[in-house]
Coordinates of C-alpha atoms and ligand atoms in Angstrom, one line a residue:
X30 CA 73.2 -38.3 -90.2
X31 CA 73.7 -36.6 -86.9
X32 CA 71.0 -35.9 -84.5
X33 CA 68.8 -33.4 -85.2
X34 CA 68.2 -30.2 -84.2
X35 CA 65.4 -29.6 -81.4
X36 CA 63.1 -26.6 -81.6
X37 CA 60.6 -25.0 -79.9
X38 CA 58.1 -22.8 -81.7
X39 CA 56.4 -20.0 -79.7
X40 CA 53.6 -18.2 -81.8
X41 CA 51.5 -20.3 -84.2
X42 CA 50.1 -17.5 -86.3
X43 CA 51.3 -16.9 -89.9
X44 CA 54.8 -17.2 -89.1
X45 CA 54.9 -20.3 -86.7
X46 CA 52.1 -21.8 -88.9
X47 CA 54.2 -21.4 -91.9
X48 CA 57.8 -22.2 -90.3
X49 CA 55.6 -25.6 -89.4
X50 CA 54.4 -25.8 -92.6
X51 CA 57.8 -25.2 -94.7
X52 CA 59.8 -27.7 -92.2
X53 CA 57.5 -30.1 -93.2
X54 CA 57.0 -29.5 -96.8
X55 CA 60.9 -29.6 -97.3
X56 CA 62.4 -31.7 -94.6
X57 CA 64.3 -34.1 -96.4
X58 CA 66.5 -31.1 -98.8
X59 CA 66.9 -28.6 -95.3
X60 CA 68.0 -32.2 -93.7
X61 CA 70.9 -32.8 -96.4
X62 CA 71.4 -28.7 -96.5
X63 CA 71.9 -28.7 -92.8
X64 CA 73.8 -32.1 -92.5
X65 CA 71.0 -33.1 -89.5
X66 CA 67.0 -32.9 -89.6
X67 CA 65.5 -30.1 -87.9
X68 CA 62.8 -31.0 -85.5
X69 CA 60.0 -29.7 -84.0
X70 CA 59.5 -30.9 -80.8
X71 CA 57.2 -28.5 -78.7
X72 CA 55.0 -25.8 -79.5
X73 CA 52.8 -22.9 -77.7
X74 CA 50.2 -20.1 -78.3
X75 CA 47.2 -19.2 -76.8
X76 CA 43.9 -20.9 -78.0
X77 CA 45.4 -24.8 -78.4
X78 CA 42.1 -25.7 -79.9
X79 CA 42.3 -23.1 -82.9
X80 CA 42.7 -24.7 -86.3
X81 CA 45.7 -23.5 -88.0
X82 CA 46.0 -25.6 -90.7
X83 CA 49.0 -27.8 -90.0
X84 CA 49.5 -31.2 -87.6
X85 CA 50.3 -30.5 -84.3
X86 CA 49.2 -33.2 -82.3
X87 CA 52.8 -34.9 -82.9
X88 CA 54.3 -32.2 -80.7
X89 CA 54.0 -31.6 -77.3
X90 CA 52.0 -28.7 -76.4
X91 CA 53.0 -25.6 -73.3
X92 CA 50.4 -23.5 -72.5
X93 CA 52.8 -21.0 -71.2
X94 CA 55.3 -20.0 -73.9
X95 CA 57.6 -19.1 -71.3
X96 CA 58.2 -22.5 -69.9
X97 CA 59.3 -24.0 -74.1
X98 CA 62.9 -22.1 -72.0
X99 CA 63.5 -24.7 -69.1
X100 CA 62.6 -27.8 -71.9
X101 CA 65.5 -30.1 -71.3
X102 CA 64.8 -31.5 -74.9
X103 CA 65.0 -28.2 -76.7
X104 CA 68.4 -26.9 -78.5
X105 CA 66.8 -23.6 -80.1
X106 CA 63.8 -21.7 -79.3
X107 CA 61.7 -19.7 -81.8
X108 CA 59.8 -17.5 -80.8
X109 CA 57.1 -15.9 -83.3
X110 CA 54.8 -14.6 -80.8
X111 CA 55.8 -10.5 -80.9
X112 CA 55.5 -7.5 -79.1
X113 CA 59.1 -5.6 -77.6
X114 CA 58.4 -7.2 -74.1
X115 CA 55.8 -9.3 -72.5
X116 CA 56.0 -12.8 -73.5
X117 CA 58.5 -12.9 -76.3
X118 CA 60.8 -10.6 -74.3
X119 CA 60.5 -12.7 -71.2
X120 CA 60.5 -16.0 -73.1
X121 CA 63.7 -15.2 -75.5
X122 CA 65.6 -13.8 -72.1
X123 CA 64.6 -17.3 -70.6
X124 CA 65.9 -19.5 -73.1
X125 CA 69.4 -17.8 -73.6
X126 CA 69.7 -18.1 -70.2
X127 CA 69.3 -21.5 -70.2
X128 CA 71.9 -22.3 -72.8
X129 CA 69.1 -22.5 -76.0
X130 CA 69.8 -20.4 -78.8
X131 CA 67.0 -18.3 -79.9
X132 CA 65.3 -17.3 -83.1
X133 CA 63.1 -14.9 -83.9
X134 CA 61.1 -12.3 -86.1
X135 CA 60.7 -9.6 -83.8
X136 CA 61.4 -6.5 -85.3
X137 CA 60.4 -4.7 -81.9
X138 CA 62.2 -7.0 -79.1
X139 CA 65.2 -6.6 -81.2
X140 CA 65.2 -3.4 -81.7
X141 CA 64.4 -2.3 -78.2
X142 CA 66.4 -5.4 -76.6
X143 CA 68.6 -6.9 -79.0
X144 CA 72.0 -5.4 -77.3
X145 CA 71.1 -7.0 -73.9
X146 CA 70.0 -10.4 -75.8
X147 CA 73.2 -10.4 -77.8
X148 CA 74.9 -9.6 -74.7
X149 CA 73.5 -12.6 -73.2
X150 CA 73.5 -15.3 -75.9
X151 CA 77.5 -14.3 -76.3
X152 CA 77.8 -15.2 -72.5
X153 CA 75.9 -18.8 -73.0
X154 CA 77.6 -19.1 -76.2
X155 CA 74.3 -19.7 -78.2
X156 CA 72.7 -18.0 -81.4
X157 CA 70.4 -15.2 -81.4
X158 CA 69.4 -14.7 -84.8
X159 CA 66.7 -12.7 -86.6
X160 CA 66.8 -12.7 -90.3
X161 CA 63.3 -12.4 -90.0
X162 CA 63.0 -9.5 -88.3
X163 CA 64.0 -7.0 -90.9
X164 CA 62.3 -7.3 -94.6
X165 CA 60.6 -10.4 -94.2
X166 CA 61.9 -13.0 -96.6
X167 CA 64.9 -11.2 -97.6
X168 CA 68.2 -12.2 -96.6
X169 CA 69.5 -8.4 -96.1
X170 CA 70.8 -9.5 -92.5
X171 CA 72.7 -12.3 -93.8
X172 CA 73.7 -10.0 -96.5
X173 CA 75.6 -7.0 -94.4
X174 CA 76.8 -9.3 -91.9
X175 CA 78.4 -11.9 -94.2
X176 CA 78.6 -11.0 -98.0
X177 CA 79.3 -7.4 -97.1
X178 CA 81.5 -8.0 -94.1
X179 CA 84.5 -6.7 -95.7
X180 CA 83.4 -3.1 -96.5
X181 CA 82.5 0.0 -94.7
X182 CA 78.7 0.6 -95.4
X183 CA 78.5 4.1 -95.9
X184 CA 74.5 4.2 -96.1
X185 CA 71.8 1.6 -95.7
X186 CA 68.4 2.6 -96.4
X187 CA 65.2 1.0 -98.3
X188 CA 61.3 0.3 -97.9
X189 CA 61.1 -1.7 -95.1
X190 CA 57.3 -1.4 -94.4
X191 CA 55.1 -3.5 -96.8
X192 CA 51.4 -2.0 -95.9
X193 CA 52.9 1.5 -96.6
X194 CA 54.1 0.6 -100.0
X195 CA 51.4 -1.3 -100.6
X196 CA 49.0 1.7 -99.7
X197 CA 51.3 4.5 -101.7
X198 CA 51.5 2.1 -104.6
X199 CA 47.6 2.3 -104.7
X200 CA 47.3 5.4 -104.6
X201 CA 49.4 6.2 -107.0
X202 CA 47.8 3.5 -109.4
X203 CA 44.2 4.5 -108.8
X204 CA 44.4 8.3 -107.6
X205 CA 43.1 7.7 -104.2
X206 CA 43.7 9.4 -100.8
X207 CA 44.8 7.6 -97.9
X208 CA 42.1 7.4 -95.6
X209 CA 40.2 5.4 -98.6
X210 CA 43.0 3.2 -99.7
X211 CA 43.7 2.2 -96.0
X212 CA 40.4 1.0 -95.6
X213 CA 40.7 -1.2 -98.5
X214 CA 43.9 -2.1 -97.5
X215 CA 42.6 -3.5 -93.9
X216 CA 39.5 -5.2 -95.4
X217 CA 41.9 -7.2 -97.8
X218 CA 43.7 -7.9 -94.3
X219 CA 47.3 -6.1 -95.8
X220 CA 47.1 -3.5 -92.7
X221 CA 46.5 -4.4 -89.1
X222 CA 42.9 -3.1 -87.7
X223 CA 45.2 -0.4 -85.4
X224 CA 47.0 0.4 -88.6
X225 CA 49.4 2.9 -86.5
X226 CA 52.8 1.1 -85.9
X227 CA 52.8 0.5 -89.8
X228 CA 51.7 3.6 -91.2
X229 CA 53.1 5.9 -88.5
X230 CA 56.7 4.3 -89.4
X231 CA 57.6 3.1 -86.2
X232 CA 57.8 -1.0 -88.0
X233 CA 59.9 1.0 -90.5
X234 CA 61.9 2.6 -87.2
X235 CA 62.5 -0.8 -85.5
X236 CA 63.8 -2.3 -88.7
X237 CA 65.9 0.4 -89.6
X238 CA 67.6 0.6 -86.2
X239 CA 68.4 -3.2 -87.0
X240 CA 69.8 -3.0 -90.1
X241 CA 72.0 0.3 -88.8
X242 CA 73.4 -1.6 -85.8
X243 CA 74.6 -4.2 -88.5
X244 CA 76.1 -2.2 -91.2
X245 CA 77.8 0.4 -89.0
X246 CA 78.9 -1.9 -85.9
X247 CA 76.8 0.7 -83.8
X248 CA 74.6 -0.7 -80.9
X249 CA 70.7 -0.4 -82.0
X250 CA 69.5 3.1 -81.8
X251 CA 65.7 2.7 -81.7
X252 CA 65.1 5.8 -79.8
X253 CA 67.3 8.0 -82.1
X254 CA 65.3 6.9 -84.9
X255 CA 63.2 10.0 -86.2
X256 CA 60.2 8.5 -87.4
X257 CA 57.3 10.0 -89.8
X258 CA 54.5 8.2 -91.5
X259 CA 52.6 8.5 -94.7
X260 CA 49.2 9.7 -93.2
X261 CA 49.4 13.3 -94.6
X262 CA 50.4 12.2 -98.1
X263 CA 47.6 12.6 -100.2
X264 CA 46.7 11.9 -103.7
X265 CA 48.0 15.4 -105.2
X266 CA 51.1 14.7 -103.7
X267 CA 51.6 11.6 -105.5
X268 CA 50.4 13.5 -108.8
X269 CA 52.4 16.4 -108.3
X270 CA 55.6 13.9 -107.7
X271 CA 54.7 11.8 -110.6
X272 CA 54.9 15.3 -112.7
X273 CA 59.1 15.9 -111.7
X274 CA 59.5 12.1 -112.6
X275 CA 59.5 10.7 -108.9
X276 CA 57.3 8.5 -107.0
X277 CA 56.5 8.9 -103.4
X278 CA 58.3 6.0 -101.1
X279 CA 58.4 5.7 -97.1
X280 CA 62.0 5.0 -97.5
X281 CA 63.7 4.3 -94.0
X282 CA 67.7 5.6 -94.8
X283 CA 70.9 4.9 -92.0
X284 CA 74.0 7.1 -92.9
X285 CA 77.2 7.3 -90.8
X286 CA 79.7 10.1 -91.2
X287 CA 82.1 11.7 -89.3
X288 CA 81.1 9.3 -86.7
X289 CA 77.9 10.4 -86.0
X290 CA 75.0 8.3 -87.3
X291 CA 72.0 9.9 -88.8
X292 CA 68.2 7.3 -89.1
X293 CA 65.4 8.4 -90.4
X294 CA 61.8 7.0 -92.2
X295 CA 60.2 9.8 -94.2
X296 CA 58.2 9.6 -97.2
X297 CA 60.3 10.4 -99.8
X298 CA 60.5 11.5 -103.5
X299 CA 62.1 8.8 -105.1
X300 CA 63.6 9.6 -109.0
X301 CA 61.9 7.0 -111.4
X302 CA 65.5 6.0 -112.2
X303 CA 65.8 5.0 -109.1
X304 CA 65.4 1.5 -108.5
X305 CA 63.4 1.9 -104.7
X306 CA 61.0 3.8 -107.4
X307 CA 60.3 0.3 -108.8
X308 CA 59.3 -1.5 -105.6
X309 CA 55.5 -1.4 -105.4
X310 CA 52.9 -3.4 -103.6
X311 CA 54.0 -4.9 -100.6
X312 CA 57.6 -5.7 -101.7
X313 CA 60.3 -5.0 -99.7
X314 CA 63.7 -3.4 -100.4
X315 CA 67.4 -2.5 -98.9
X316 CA 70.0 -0.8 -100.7
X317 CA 73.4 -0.7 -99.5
X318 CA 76.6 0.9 -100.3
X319 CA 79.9 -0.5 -99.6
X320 CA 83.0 1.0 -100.2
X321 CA 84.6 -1.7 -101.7
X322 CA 81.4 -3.8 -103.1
X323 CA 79.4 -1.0 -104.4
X324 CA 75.7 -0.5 -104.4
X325 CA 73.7 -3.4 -103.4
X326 CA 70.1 -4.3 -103.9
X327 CA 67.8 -6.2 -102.1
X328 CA 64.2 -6.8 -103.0
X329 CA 61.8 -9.3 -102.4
X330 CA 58.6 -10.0 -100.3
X331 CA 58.6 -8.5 -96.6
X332 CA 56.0 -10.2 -94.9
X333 CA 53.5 -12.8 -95.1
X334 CA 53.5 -16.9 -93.9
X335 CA 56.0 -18.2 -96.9
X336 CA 58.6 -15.7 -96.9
X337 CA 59.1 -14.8 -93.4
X338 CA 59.3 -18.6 -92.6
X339 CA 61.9 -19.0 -95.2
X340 CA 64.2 -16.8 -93.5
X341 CA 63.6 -18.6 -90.0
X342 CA 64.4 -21.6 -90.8
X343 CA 67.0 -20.6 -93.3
X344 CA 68.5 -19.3 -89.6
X345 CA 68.3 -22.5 -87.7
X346 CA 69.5 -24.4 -90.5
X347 CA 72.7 -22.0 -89.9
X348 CA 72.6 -22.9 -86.2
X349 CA 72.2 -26.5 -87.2
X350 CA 75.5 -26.2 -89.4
X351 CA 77.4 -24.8 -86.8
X352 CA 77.6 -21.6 -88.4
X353 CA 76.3 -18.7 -86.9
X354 CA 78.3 -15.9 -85.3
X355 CA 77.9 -12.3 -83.3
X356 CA 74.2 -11.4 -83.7
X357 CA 75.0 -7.9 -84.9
X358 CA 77.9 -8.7 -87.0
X359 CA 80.4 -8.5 -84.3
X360 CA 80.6 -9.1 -80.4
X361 CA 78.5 -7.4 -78.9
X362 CA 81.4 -5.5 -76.8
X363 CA 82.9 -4.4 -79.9
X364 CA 79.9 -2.2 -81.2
X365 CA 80.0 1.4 -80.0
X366 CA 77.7 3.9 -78.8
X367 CA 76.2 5.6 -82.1
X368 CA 76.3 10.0 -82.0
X369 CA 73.3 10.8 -83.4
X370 CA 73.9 13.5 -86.3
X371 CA 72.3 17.0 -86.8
X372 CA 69.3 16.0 -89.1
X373 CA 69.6 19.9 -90.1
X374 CA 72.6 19.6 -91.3
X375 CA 72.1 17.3 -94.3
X376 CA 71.6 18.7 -97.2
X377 CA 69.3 17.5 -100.3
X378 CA 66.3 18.8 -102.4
X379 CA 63.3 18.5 -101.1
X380 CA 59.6 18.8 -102.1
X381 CA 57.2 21.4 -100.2
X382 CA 53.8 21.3 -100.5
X383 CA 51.0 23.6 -99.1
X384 CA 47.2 24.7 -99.0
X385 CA 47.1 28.1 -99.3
X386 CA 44.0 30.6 -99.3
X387 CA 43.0 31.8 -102.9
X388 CA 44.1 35.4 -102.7
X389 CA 46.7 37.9 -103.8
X390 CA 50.5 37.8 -102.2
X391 CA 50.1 34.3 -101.2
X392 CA 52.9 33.2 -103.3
X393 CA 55.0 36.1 -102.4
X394 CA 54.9 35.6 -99.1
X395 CA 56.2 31.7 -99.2
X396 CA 58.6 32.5 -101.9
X397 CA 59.7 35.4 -99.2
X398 CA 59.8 32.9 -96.5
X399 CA 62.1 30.8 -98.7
X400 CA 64.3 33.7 -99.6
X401 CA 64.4 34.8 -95.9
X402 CA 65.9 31.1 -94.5
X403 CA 68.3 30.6 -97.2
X404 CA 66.2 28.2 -99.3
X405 CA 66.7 28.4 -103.1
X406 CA 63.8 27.3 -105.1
X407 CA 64.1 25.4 -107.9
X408 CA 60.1 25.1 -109.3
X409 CA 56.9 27.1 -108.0
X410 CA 54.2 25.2 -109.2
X411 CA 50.4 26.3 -108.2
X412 CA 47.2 24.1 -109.5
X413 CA 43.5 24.8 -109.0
X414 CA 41.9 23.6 -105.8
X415 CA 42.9 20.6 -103.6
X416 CA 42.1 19.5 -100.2
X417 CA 44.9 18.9 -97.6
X418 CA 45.3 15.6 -96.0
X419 CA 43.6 17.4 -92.9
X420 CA 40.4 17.7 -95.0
X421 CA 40.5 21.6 -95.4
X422 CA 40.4 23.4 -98.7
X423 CA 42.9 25.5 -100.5
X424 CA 45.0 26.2 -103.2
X425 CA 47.7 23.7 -103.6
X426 CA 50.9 25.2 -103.9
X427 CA 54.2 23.1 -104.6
X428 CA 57.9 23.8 -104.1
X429 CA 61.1 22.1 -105.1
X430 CA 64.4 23.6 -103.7
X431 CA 67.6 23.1 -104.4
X432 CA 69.8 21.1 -102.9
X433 CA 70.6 22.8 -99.8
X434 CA 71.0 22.1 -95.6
X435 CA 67.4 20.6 -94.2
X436 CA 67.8 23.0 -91.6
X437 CA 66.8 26.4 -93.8
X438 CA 63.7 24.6 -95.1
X439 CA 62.7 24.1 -91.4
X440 CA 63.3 28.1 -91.0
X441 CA 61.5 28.8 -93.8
X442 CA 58.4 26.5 -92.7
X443 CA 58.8 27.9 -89.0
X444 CA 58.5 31.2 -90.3
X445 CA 55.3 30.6 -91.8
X446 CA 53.6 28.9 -89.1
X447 CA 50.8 30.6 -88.1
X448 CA 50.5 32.3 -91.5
X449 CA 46.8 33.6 -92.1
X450 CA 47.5 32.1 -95.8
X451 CA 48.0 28.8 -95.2
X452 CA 45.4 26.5 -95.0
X453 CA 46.7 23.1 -92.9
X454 CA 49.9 22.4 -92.1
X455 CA 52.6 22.1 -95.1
X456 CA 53.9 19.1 -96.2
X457 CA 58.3 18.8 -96.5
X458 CA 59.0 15.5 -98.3
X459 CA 63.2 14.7 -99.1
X460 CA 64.1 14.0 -102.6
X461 CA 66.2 10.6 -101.8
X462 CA 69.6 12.0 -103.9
Ligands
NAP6 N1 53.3 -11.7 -90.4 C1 54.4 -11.4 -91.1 O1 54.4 -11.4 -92.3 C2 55.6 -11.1 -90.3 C3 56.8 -10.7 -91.1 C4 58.0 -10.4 -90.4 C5 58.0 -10.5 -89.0 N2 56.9 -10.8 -88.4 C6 57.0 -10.9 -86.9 O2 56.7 -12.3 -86.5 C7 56.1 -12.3 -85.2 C8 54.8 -13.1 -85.4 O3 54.0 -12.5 -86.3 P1 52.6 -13.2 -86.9 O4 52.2 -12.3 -88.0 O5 52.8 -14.6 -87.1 O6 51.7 -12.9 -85.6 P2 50.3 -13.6 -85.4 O7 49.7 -14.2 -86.6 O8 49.5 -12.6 -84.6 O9 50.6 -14.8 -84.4 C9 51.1 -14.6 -83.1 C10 51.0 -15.9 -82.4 O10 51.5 -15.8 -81.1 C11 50.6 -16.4 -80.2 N3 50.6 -15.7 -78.9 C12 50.2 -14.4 -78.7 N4 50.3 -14.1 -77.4 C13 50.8 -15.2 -76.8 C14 51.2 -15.6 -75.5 N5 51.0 -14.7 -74.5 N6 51.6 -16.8 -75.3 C15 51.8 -17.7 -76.3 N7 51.5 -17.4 -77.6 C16 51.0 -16.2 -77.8 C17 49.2 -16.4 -80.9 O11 48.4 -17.4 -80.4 P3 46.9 -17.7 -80.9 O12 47.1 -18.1 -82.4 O13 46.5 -18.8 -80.1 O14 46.2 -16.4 -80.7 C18 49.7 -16.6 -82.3 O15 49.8 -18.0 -82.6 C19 55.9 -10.9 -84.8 O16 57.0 -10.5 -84.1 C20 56.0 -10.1 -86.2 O17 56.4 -8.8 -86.0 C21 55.7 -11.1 -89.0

């Protein structure tokens, strides 16, 4: 067999400590898989006397991640220790320039980065891979960029943030708010203590700027991302969605037309024959849809030691094949500069919600307001008292337009700000068509 590959693990948290620990446990089939062994041969976090569960006293130990780079005994670096820059930024720069490829599952250094790190791993002629990066354990990289390579990808979008499905999922099951399942959800360790990059959509963001770069051949558009999280959502939301036969998603969607590229997370209404509308706990899921292939759907665990290692190492046993190729799906050179597209201009139903004071013209005046921007309203529904995800009382009030262009049900909202009826701030929610 040939020699093996050499690799140098930065991060030993639940991602280095499983990529350890799935290296070992399957050594021998990843060794015939990839025609060579793939070996560990140096390692580096922060506390070196922390017990993580897995040998490491067979690998030489850095106590500066950065310096795994300059290791004349190291093909590949992995680095697993996160955050856009700092550390993992400086580290993955280092060991491209150096000539080592690089793998990772930094949603954040990619997506802020990735364009300059492609850039640079094209000019040493190495890999930069990140499988794990987007969804976890589920090949939807290696999907778009090789099974779907033939087609024109008209629309990528999916759940691509396991702790908000995980937390809509429970409410939904149980009839809880937010505030209560997200507690929960941190004390059984499924949301981070500063829960905010998660649930204010800004993981979903970095993924979906990833997976848009891919599909369209755009360079990643992080900053063009429009990114909204599930904080306001609240358990009468959820109810009043299960009533029209939808469930409530934070669905992450990447559309190109006309040449202008249009990214957004958003909760969503998702119809129950949908099949995002089966995706609960912390699964992930991508759907694409190719011009030539059709819909595709991938589904599977996003995060968590197992699954995200799997995708690591199923990318260095590519790099140990010989068979990797443009990090985005095509030189880096060869990916243009995405025009964003006029969010206002799409059109689709959408779901309204609001708190109103319990008092006479209330409904006249938001059906007014609806009239007034253009918006045609498809169901008025108004239940008995709720509370708004602000915590202030009212009378909830839901609407369902047709479909119609996003931008008249921002008029219509804009024309009630202020209102002395309203009680919080409305909540607009896209039915995903
Ligand atoms: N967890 C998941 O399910 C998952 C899924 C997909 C992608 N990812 C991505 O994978 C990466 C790692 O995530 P994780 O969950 O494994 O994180 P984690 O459990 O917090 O582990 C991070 C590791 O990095 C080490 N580290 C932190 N700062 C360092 C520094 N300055 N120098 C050297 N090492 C340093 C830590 O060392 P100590 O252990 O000594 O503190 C720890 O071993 C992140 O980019 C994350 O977004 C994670």
């Amino acid at each position: 067999m040939a020699d093996g590959l050499r690799v140098a693990l930065a991060g030993l948290g639940t991602v280095g400590a499983g990529v350890v620990r799935l290296l070992d446990a399957n050594a021998d089939l990843i060794a015939r898989r990839a025609g060579r062994p793939i070996e560990v041969v140096a390692v580096s976090a922060r506390d070196r006397g922390r017990d993580r569960g897995v040998d490491l006293s067979r690998f030489a130990w850095e106590d500066d991640a950065t310096r795994l780079a300059a290791r004349e005994d190291v093909d590949v670096v992995v680095e697993l220790v996160g955050g856009s820059d700092g550390p993992a930024l400086v580290l993955a720069r280092g060991a491209l320039a150096a000539g080592k490829g690089v793998v990772t599952a930094n949603k954040a250094m990619i997506a802020h980065h990735g364009l300059e790190l492609a850039r640079e791993a094209e000019a040493a002629r190495v890999p930069l891979k990140f499988e794990a990066a987007v969804a976890g354990g589920v090949p939807v990289i290696k999907g778009l960029r090789e099974g779907a390579a033939a087609n024109r990808i008209g629309r990528v979008y999916g759940i691509l943030n396991g702790t908000c499905n995980f937390i809509l999922s429970k409410m939904e099951a149980e009839g809880r708010d937010f505030a209560e399942v997200l507690g929960e959800a941190q004390a059984l360790g499924y949301a981070e203590a500063d829960p905010s990059f998660d649930i204010d959509g800004v993981d979903a963001a970095h993924k979906l700027a990833i997976l848009a770069s891919v599909a369209f051949g755009t360079r990643p558009a992080f900053g063009a991302v429009e990114a909204h999280g599930i904080r306001r959502v609240i358990a009468a939301d959820i109810a009043e969605a299960a009533a029209l036969g939808c469930r409530v998603r934070l669905v992450g969607v990447a559309e190109e037309a006309d040449g202008r590229l249009f990214q957004r997370v958003h909760p969503h209404l998702v119809p129950i024959d949908h099949p995002l509308a089966h995706v609960t706990g912390s699964t992930n899921a991508v759907v694409a849809e190719g011009d030539f292939v059709g819909r595709l759907f991938f589904q599977g665990a996003g995060a968590g030691a197992g699954p995200t290692a799997s995708a690591v190492v199923a990318d260095l046993i590519d790099i140990a094949r010989g068979e990797f190729g443009s990090a985005f799906a095509m030189p880096a050179d060869a990916l243009v500069e995405p025009r964003s597209a006029d969010s206002g201009e799409r059109r689709g139903r959408a779901f309204l919600r609001f708190a109103v004071e319990d008092k006479v013209g209330v409904l006249a005046e938001i059906a007014a307001a609806m009239r007034d921007a253009g918006v045609s309203i498809e169901s008025l529904i108004q239940r008995g008292q709720a509370v708004d995800a602000e915590g202030a009382g009212g009378v909830l009030v839901t609407i369902v337009t047709h479909d119609g262009p996003e931008r008249c049900v921002a008029a219509a909202l804009e024309r009630l700000r202020g209102s002395q009826s309203l009680v919080g701030q409305p909540l607009w929610m896209p039915i995903l068509g």
